[in-house]
Amino acid sequence: MTEFVPGPVLLLGAPGVGKGTQAKRMMAQFGIPQISTGDLLREHRKNHTKLGMLADELMTQGKLVPDELVNDMVADRLLEPDTKRGYILDGFPRTLNQAEWLDEYITHEHGEATDPAEAAQGPQPKLPVVAIHLVVDERVLLERITGRRISLTGNIYNIYTNPPKVDGVCDIDGSSLTQRADDREEVFYERMKAFDALTAPVIEYYRTHGNRFGEVDGDRALEEVSEAIRSTLFRMRHYEG
Ligand code: AMP
């Protein structure tokens, strides 16, 4: 059995479809990092960086942060050595401009060996991006978003469907669970508006450009969704196990 190299994987879907939850499971399963642009931006906001200050108001309103800022942030992150065997992009690309930028970036820049020993082995094969669209009915998404609670170390619960053992406390790290400010119902509708106008065309872009698109029903038990993602990824990478 040859080693499975996941390469770059995009998890696409509306707010609340389970991208973050599934990306974390894939990270554990495949040993590649989850790169969530939402998490990176929240980190910037917490640290009061220039980018964080610019993004703050837009994020609170459920609007998208400008493409150039997010693209630069992703470019920086993709230079980290942990992305070599692949990575899961969660929440990116969210606009056609971001999708086109990513294709261009991966084709021309990412993947250059910086280590001289590695460079001497010649060019590394670059795997193309594959996109997996998680699909969940919009009625279910509202409950998922408004019920979502997060622990200090990023463990995700839902007070309706996946509550912690003790109310408001993380089973794993013991921290108090909090709700994201943009998970309130009013902001959810704003985020869905941004999704329909700007991100739905990105899904069509991957569906219609090249043979690199898979769709997974996300309205099932966590394990079943993970299993479907895994087999979709294996199929797209022509991996037989
Ligand atoms: P998320 O955690 O993916 O739901 O993202 C939270 C918020 O961060 C979004 O509502 C946007 O304001 C911002 N954001 C995250 N990813 C992107 C992106 N790829 N492009 C623009 N804004 C983004």
mmCIF file of C-alpha atoms and ligand atoms in Angstrom:
data_model
loop_
_atom_site.group_PDB
_atom_site.id
_atom_site.type_symbol
_atom_site.label_atom_id
_atom_site.label_comp_id
_atom_site.label_asym_id
_atom_site.label_seq_id
_atom_site.Cartn_x
_atom_site.Cartn_y
_atom_site.Cartn_z
ATOM 1 C CA MET A 1 0.000 0.000 0.000
ATOM 2 C CA THR A 2 1.498 3.351 -1.009
ATOM 3 C CA GLU A 3 1.386 6.331 1.333
ATOM 4 C CA PHE A 4 -1.579 8.596 0.682
ATOM 5 C CA VAL A 5 -0.593 12.214 -0.060
ATOM 6 C CA PRO A 6 -3.725 14.368 0.238
ATOM 7 C CA GLY A 7 -2.376 17.525 -1.464
ATOM 8 C CA PRO A 8 -4.380 20.750 -1.360
ATOM 9 C CA VAL A 9 -8.022 20.177 -0.435
ATOM 10 C CA LEU A 10 -10.742 22.821 -0.342
ATOM 11 C CA LEU A 11 -13.765 22.376 1.877
ATOM 12 C CA LEU A 12 -16.550 24.484 0.436
ATOM 13 C CA GLY A 13 -20.041 25.149 1.676
ATOM 14 C CA ALA A 14 -22.397 27.609 3.346
ATOM 15 C CA PRO A 15 -21.846 28.884 6.904
ATOM 16 C CA GLY A 16 -22.595 26.057 9.335
ATOM 17 C CA VAL A 17 -22.268 23.082 6.958
ATOM 18 C CA GLY A 18 -19.508 21.626 9.159
ATOM 19 C CA LYS A 19 -16.370 22.727 7.313
ATOM 20 C CA GLY A 20 -14.444 23.472 10.520
ATOM 21 C CA THR A 21 -15.511 20.285 12.269
ATOM 22 C CA GLN A 22 -14.701 18.094 9.284
ATOM 23 C CA ALA A 23 -11.434 19.919 8.549
ATOM 24 C CA LYS A 24 -10.274 19.167 12.112
ATOM 25 C CA ARG A 25 -11.107 15.503 11.665
ATOM 26 C CA MET A 26 -9.228 15.396 8.365
ATOM 27 C CA MET A 27 -6.257 17.090 9.998
ATOM 28 C CA ALA A 28 -6.076 14.259 12.556
ATOM 29 C CA GLN A 29 -6.708 11.577 9.956
ATOM 30 C CA PHE A 30 -4.315 12.708 7.230
ATOM 31 C CA GLY A 31 -1.696 14.622 9.235
ATOM 32 C CA ILE A 32 -2.056 17.849 7.263
ATOM 33 C CA PRO A 33 -2.973 21.284 8.660
ATOM 34 C CA GLN A 34 -6.389 22.914 8.607
ATOM 35 C CA ILE A 35 -6.078 26.453 7.312
ATOM 36 C CA SER A 36 -9.200 28.356 8.254
ATOM 37 C CA THR A 37 -9.226 31.951 7.004
ATOM 38 C CA GLY A 38 -11.925 32.748 9.588
ATOM 39 C CA ASP A 39 -9.670 31.452 12.407
ATOM 40 C CA LEU A 40 -6.634 33.310 11.020
ATOM 41 C CA LEU A 41 -8.620 36.547 10.823
ATOM 42 C CA ARG A 42 -9.992 36.068 14.359
ATOM 43 C CA GLU A 43 -6.400 35.584 15.536
ATOM 44 C CA HIS A 44 -5.393 38.847 13.838
ATOM 45 C CA ARG A 45 -8.352 40.581 15.449
ATOM 46 C CA LYS A 46 -7.418 39.252 18.880
ATOM 47 C CA ASN A 47 -3.831 40.440 18.428
ATOM 48 C CA HIS A 48 -4.943 43.873 17.147
ATOM 49 C CA THR A 49 -2.807 43.651 14.024
ATOM 50 C CA LYS A 50 -3.433 46.096 11.180
ATOM 51 C CA LEU A 51 -5.271 43.356 9.256
ATOM 52 C CA GLY A 52 -7.263 42.464 12.371
ATOM 53 C CA MET A 53 -8.405 46.069 12.817
ATOM 54 C CA LEU A 54 -9.406 46.328 9.150
ATOM 55 C CA ALA A 55 -11.320 43.046 9.266
ATOM 56 C CA ASP A 56 -13.039 43.579 12.613
ATOM 57 C CA GLU A 57 -16.079 45.629 11.548
ATOM 58 C CA LEU A 58 -16.702 43.577 8.381
ATOM 59 C CA MET A 59 -16.571 40.287 10.288
ATOM 60 C CA THR A 60 -18.950 41.553 12.945
ATOM 61 C CA GLN A 61 -21.427 42.440 10.218
ATOM 62 C CA GLY A 62 -21.050 39.097 8.444
ATOM 63 C CA LYS A 63 -19.476 40.755 5.386
ATOM 64 C CA LEU A 64 -16.417 39.532 3.524
ATOM 65 C CA VAL A 65 -12.933 40.943 4.073
ATOM 66 C CA PRO A 66 -11.380 42.318 0.809
ATOM 67 C CA ASP A 67 -9.794 39.688 -1.438
ATOM 68 C CA GLU A 68 -6.241 41.134 -1.570
ATOM 69 C CA LEU A 69 -5.967 41.106 2.220
ATOM 70 C CA VAL A 70 -7.182 37.531 2.548
ATOM 71 C CA ASN A 71 -5.110 36.292 -0.422
ATOM 72 C CA ASP A 72 -1.906 37.755 1.088
ATOM 73 C CA MET A 73 -2.700 36.182 4.437
ATOM 74 C CA VAL A 74 -3.217 32.769 2.783
ATOM 75 C CA ALA A 75 -0.018 33.143 0.722
ATOM 76 C CA ASP A 76 1.954 33.690 3.943
ATOM 77 C CA ARG A 77 0.391 30.672 5.595
ATOM 78 C CA LEU A 78 1.050 28.390 2.612
ATOM 79 C CA LEU A 79 4.774 29.083 2.903
ATOM 80 C CA GLU A 80 4.909 27.202 6.221
ATOM 81 C CA PRO A 81 6.666 23.833 5.884
ATOM 82 C CA ASP A 82 3.747 21.878 7.374
ATOM 83 C CA THR A 83 1.816 22.353 4.095
ATOM 84 C CA LYS A 84 4.189 20.173 2.045
ATOM 85 C CA ARG A 85 2.075 16.993 1.928
ATOM 86 C CA GLY A 86 -1.092 19.020 1.621
ATOM 87 C CA TYR A 87 -3.524 21.151 3.611
ATOM 88 C CA ILE A 88 -7.225 21.724 4.057
ATOM 89 C CA LEU A 89 -8.445 25.178 3.204
ATOM 90 C CA ASP A 90 -11.559 25.916 5.218
ATOM 91 C CA GLY A 91 -13.497 29.085 4.328
ATOM 92 C CA PHE A 92 -11.279 29.943 1.367
ATOM 93 C CA PRO A 93 -11.749 30.675 -1.513
ATOM 94 C CA ARG A 94 -14.971 32.548 -0.914
ATOM 95 C CA THR A 95 -15.045 34.676 -4.104
ATOM 96 C CA LEU A 96 -14.215 33.958 -7.753
ATOM 97 C CA ASN A 97 -11.269 36.314 -7.486
ATOM 98 C CA GLN A 98 -9.869 34.270 -4.569
ATOM 99 C CA ALA A 99 -10.391 31.011 -6.510
ATOM 100 C CA GLU A 100 -8.568 32.330 -9.576
ATOM 101 C CA TRP A 101 -5.797 33.750 -7.406
ATOM 102 C CA LEU A 102 -5.357 30.365 -5.695
ATOM 103 C CA ASP A 103 -5.105 28.470 -8.990
ATOM 104 C CA GLU A 104 -2.522 30.929 -10.210
ATOM 105 C CA TYR A 105 -0.602 30.865 -6.928
ATOM 106 C CA ILE A 106 -0.464 27.082 -6.737
ATOM 107 C CA THR A 107 0.589 26.729 -10.371
ATOM 108 C CA HIS A 108 3.324 29.338 -10.265
ATOM 109 C CA GLU A 109 4.580 29.871 -6.770
ATOM 110 C CA HIS A 110 3.725 27.358 -4.124
ATOM 111 C CA GLY A 111 5.763 24.182 -3.923
ATOM 112 C CA GLU A 112 9.224 25.586 -4.618
ATOM 113 C CA ALA A 113 11.709 23.725 -2.443
ATOM 114 C CA THR A 114 13.541 26.029 -0.025
ATOM 115 C CA ASP A 115 15.716 23.335 1.499
ATOM 116 C CA PRO A 116 18.850 22.893 -0.713
ATOM 117 C CA ALA A 117 18.886 19.095 -0.210
ATOM 118 C CA GLU A 118 15.311 18.915 -1.375
ATOM 119 C CA ALA A 119 15.886 21.342 -4.238
ATOM 120 C CA ALA A 120 18.695 19.060 -5.448
ATOM 121 C CA GLN A 121 16.153 16.260 -5.897
ATOM 122 C CA GLY A 122 14.538 18.334 -8.610
ATOM 123 C CA PRO A 123 11.016 19.719 -8.867
ATOM 124 C CA GLN A 124 8.440 18.118 -6.590
ATOM 125 C CA PRO A 125 5.262 16.943 -8.264
ATOM 126 C CA LYS A 126 2.499 19.409 -7.469
ATOM 127 C CA LEU A 127 -0.913 17.964 -6.878
ATOM 128 C CA PRO A 128 -3.807 20.006 -8.225
ATOM 129 C CA VAL A 129 -6.398 21.474 -5.874
ATOM 130 C CA VAL A 130 -9.458 19.317 -5.279
ATOM 131 C CA ALA A 131 -12.699 20.816 -3.982
ATOM 132 C CA ILE A 132 -15.260 19.092 -1.780
ATOM 133 C CA HIS A 133 -18.625 20.773 -1.418
ATOM 134 C CA LEU A 134 -20.487 19.973 1.789
ATOM 135 C CA VAL A 135 -24.214 20.305 1.296
ATOM 136 C CA VAL A 136 -26.761 20.898 4.060
ATOM 137 C CA ASP A 137 -30.283 22.270 3.761
ATOM 138 C CA GLU A 138 -30.562 25.959 4.723
ATOM 139 C CA ARG A 139 -33.188 25.257 7.438
ATOM 140 C CA VAL A 140 -30.706 23.028 9.255
ATOM 141 C CA LEU A 141 -27.900 25.590 8.963
ATOM 142 C CA LEU A 142 -29.631 28.204 11.127
ATOM 143 C CA GLU A 143 -29.928 25.731 14.015
ATOM 144 C CA ARG A 144 -26.339 24.678 13.576
ATOM 145 C CA ILE A 145 -25.056 28.252 13.595
ATOM 146 C CA THR A 146 -27.146 29.634 16.460
ATOM 147 C CA GLY A 147 -26.523 26.484 18.539
ATOM 148 C CA ARG A 148 -22.760 26.466 17.964
ATOM 149 C CA ARG A 149 -20.499 26.924 20.999
ATOM 150 C CA ILE A 150 -16.711 26.877 20.969
ATOM 151 C CA SER A 151 -14.115 26.079 23.640
ATOM 152 C CA LEU A 152 -10.889 27.931 24.302
ATOM 153 C CA THR A 153 -8.880 25.452 22.232
ATOM 154 C CA GLY A 154 -11.392 25.352 19.364
ATOM 155 C CA ASN A 155 -13.489 22.272 20.159
ATOM 156 C CA ILE A 156 -16.914 22.707 18.606
ATOM 157 C CA TYR A 157 -20.296 21.788 20.180
ATOM 158 C CA ASN A 158 -23.927 22.371 19.358
ATOM 159 C CA ILE A 159 -26.340 22.941 22.229
ATOM 160 C CA TYR A 160 -29.141 21.212 20.276
ATOM 161 C CA THR A 161 -27.418 18.340 18.509
ATOM 162 C CA ASN A 162 -24.030 17.771 20.152
ATOM 163 C CA PRO A 163 -24.095 19.287 23.666
ATOM 164 C CA PRO A 164 -21.211 18.950 26.133
ATOM 165 C CA LYS A 165 -21.699 16.630 29.142
ATOM 166 C CA VAL A 166 -21.815 19.621 31.515
ATOM 167 C CA ASP A 167 -23.727 22.685 30.335
ATOM 168 C CA GLY A 168 -21.398 25.373 28.992
ATOM 169 C CA VAL A 169 -18.162 23.467 29.712
ATOM 170 C CA CYS A 170 -15.868 21.753 27.197
ATOM 171 C CA ASP A 171 -15.571 17.968 27.770
ATOM 172 C CA ILE A 172 -11.997 17.986 26.517
ATOM 173 C CA ASP A 173 -10.236 21.123 27.775
ATOM 174 C CA GLY A 174 -12.626 22.114 30.613
ATOM 175 C CA SER A 175 -12.897 25.737 29.418
ATOM 176 C CA SER A 176 -16.156 27.719 29.320
ATOM 177 C CA LEU A 177 -17.874 27.539 25.949
ATOM 178 C CA THR A 178 -18.579 30.775 24.107
ATOM 179 C CA GLN A 179 -20.685 31.824 21.139
ATOM 180 C CA ARG A 180 -19.134 33.685 18.203
ATOM 181 C CA ALA A 181 -20.628 37.169 17.891
ATOM 182 C CA ASP A 182 -21.398 36.510 14.224
ATOM 183 C CA ASP A 183 -23.303 33.315 15.044
ATOM 184 C CA ARG A 184 -26.345 35.365 16.091
ATOM 185 C CA GLU A 185 -29.424 34.935 13.883
ATOM 186 C CA GLU A 186 -29.350 38.457 12.323
ATOM 187 C CA VAL A 187 -25.713 38.064 11.276
ATOM 188 C CA PHE A 188 -26.385 34.539 9.978
ATOM 189 C CA TYR A 189 -28.706 36.008 7.320
ATOM 190 C CA GLU A 190 -26.020 38.516 6.281
ATOM 191 C CA ARG A 191 -23.489 35.701 5.976
ATOM 192 C CA MET A 192 -25.927 33.655 3.880
ATOM 193 C CA LYS A 193 -26.412 36.686 1.618
ATOM 194 C CA ALA A 194 -22.638 36.930 1.092
ATOM 195 C CA PHE A 195 -22.530 33.194 0.475
ATOM 196 C CA ASP A 196 -25.305 33.228 -2.148
ATOM 197 C CA ALA A 197 -23.934 36.260 -3.999
ATOM 198 C CA LEU A 198 -20.187 35.600 -3.853
ATOM 199 C CA THR A 199 -19.374 32.034 -2.817
ATOM 200 C CA ALA A 200 -22.029 30.048 -4.725
ATOM 201 C CA PRO A 201 -20.273 31.033 -8.032
ATOM 202 C CA VAL A 202 -17.003 29.639 -6.601
ATOM 203 C CA ILE A 203 -18.679 26.256 -6.184
ATOM 204 C CA GLU A 204 -19.809 26.407 -9.825
ATOM 205 C CA TYR A 205 -16.250 27.350 -10.825
ATOM 206 C CA TYR A 206 -14.856 24.125 -9.362
ATOM 207 C CA ARG A 207 -17.819 22.078 -10.545
ATOM 208 C CA THR A 208 -17.207 23.139 -14.143
ATOM 209 C CA HIS A 209 -13.402 23.703 -14.379
ATOM 210 C CA GLY A 210 -11.508 20.435 -14.567
ATOM 211 C CA ASN A 211 -12.177 17.110 -12.989
ATOM 212 C CA ARG A 212 -11.618 18.091 -9.366
ATOM 213 C CA PHE A 213 -14.989 18.493 -7.715
ATOM 214 C CA GLY A 214 -16.860 16.262 -5.285
ATOM 215 C CA GLU A 215 -20.095 16.766 -3.390
ATOM 216 C CA VAL A 216 -20.913 15.280 0.005
ATOM 217 C CA ASP A 217 -24.204 15.275 1.913
ATOM 218 C CA GLY A 218 -23.293 16.973 5.205
ATOM 219 C CA ASP A 219 -26.610 16.325 6.945
ATOM 220 C CA ARG A 220 -25.606 13.001 8.517
ATOM 221 C CA ALA A 221 -23.727 11.742 11.556
ATOM 222 C CA LEU A 222 -20.224 13.218 11.855
ATOM 223 C CA GLU A 223 -18.517 9.879 11.187
ATOM 224 C CA GLU A 224 -20.590 9.205 8.085
ATOM 225 C CA VAL A 225 -19.744 12.617 6.652
ATOM 226 C CA SER A 226 -16.024 12.076 7.415
ATOM 227 C CA GLU A 227 -16.139 8.690 5.710
ATOM 228 C CA ALA A 228 -17.830 10.178 2.628
ATOM 229 C CA ILE A 229 -15.214 12.950 2.475
ATOM 230 C CA ARG A 230 -12.428 10.403 2.752
ATOM 231 C CA SER A 231 -13.732 8.206 -0.051
ATOM 232 C CA THR A 232 -14.432 11.255 -2.251
ATOM 233 C CA LEU A 233 -10.876 12.465 -1.695
ATOM 234 C CA PHE A 234 -9.396 9.018 -2.446
ATOM 235 C CA ARG A 235 -11.454 8.845 -5.636
ATOM 236 C CA MET A 236 -10.368 12.310 -6.795
ATOM 237 C CA ARG A 237 -6.724 11.440 -6.105
ATOM 238 C CA HIS A 238 -7.105 8.040 -7.828
ATOM 239 C CA TYR A 239 -5.960 6.360 -4.625
ATOM 240 C CA GLU A 240 -7.043 2.802 -4.012
ATOM 241 C CA GLY A 241 -5.756 2.284 -0.466
HETATM 242 P P1 AMP B 1 -15.780 31.797 9.039
HETATM 243 O O1 AMP B 1 -15.132 31.465 10.330
HETATM 244 O O2 AMP B 1 -15.192 31.017 7.883
HETATM 245 O O3 AMP B 1 -17.276 31.693 9.077
HETATM 246 O O4 AMP B 1 -15.423 33.347 8.727
HETATM 247 C C1 AMP B 1 -15.836 34.373 9.604
HETATM 248 C C2 AMP B 1 -15.754 35.725 8.899
HETATM 249 O O5 AMP B 1 -14.378 35.978 8.504
HETATM 250 C C3 AMP B 1 -16.542 35.811 7.603
HETATM 251 O O6 AMP B 1 -17.908 36.137 7.826
HETATM 252 C C4 AMP B 1 -15.798 36.946 6.887
HETATM 253 O O7 AMP B 1 -16.105 38.208 7.458
HETATM 254 C C5 AMP B 1 -14.345 36.631 7.239
HETATM 255 N N1 AMP B 1 -13.722 35.696 6.250
HETATM 256 C C6 AMP B 1 -13.312 34.403 6.474
HETATM 257 N N2 AMP B 1 -12.798 33.854 5.367
HETATM 258 C C7 AMP B 1 -12.884 34.808 4.397
HETATM 259 C C8 AMP B 1 -12.527 34.842 3.024
HETATM 260 N N3 AMP B 1 -12.012 33.772 2.404
HETATM 261 N N4 AMP B 1 -12.760 36.002 2.336
HETATM 262 C C9 AMP B 1 -13.275 37.075 2.933
HETATM 263 N N5 AMP B 1 -13.650 37.115 4.230
HETATM 264 C C10 AMP B 1 -13.463 35.991 4.957
#
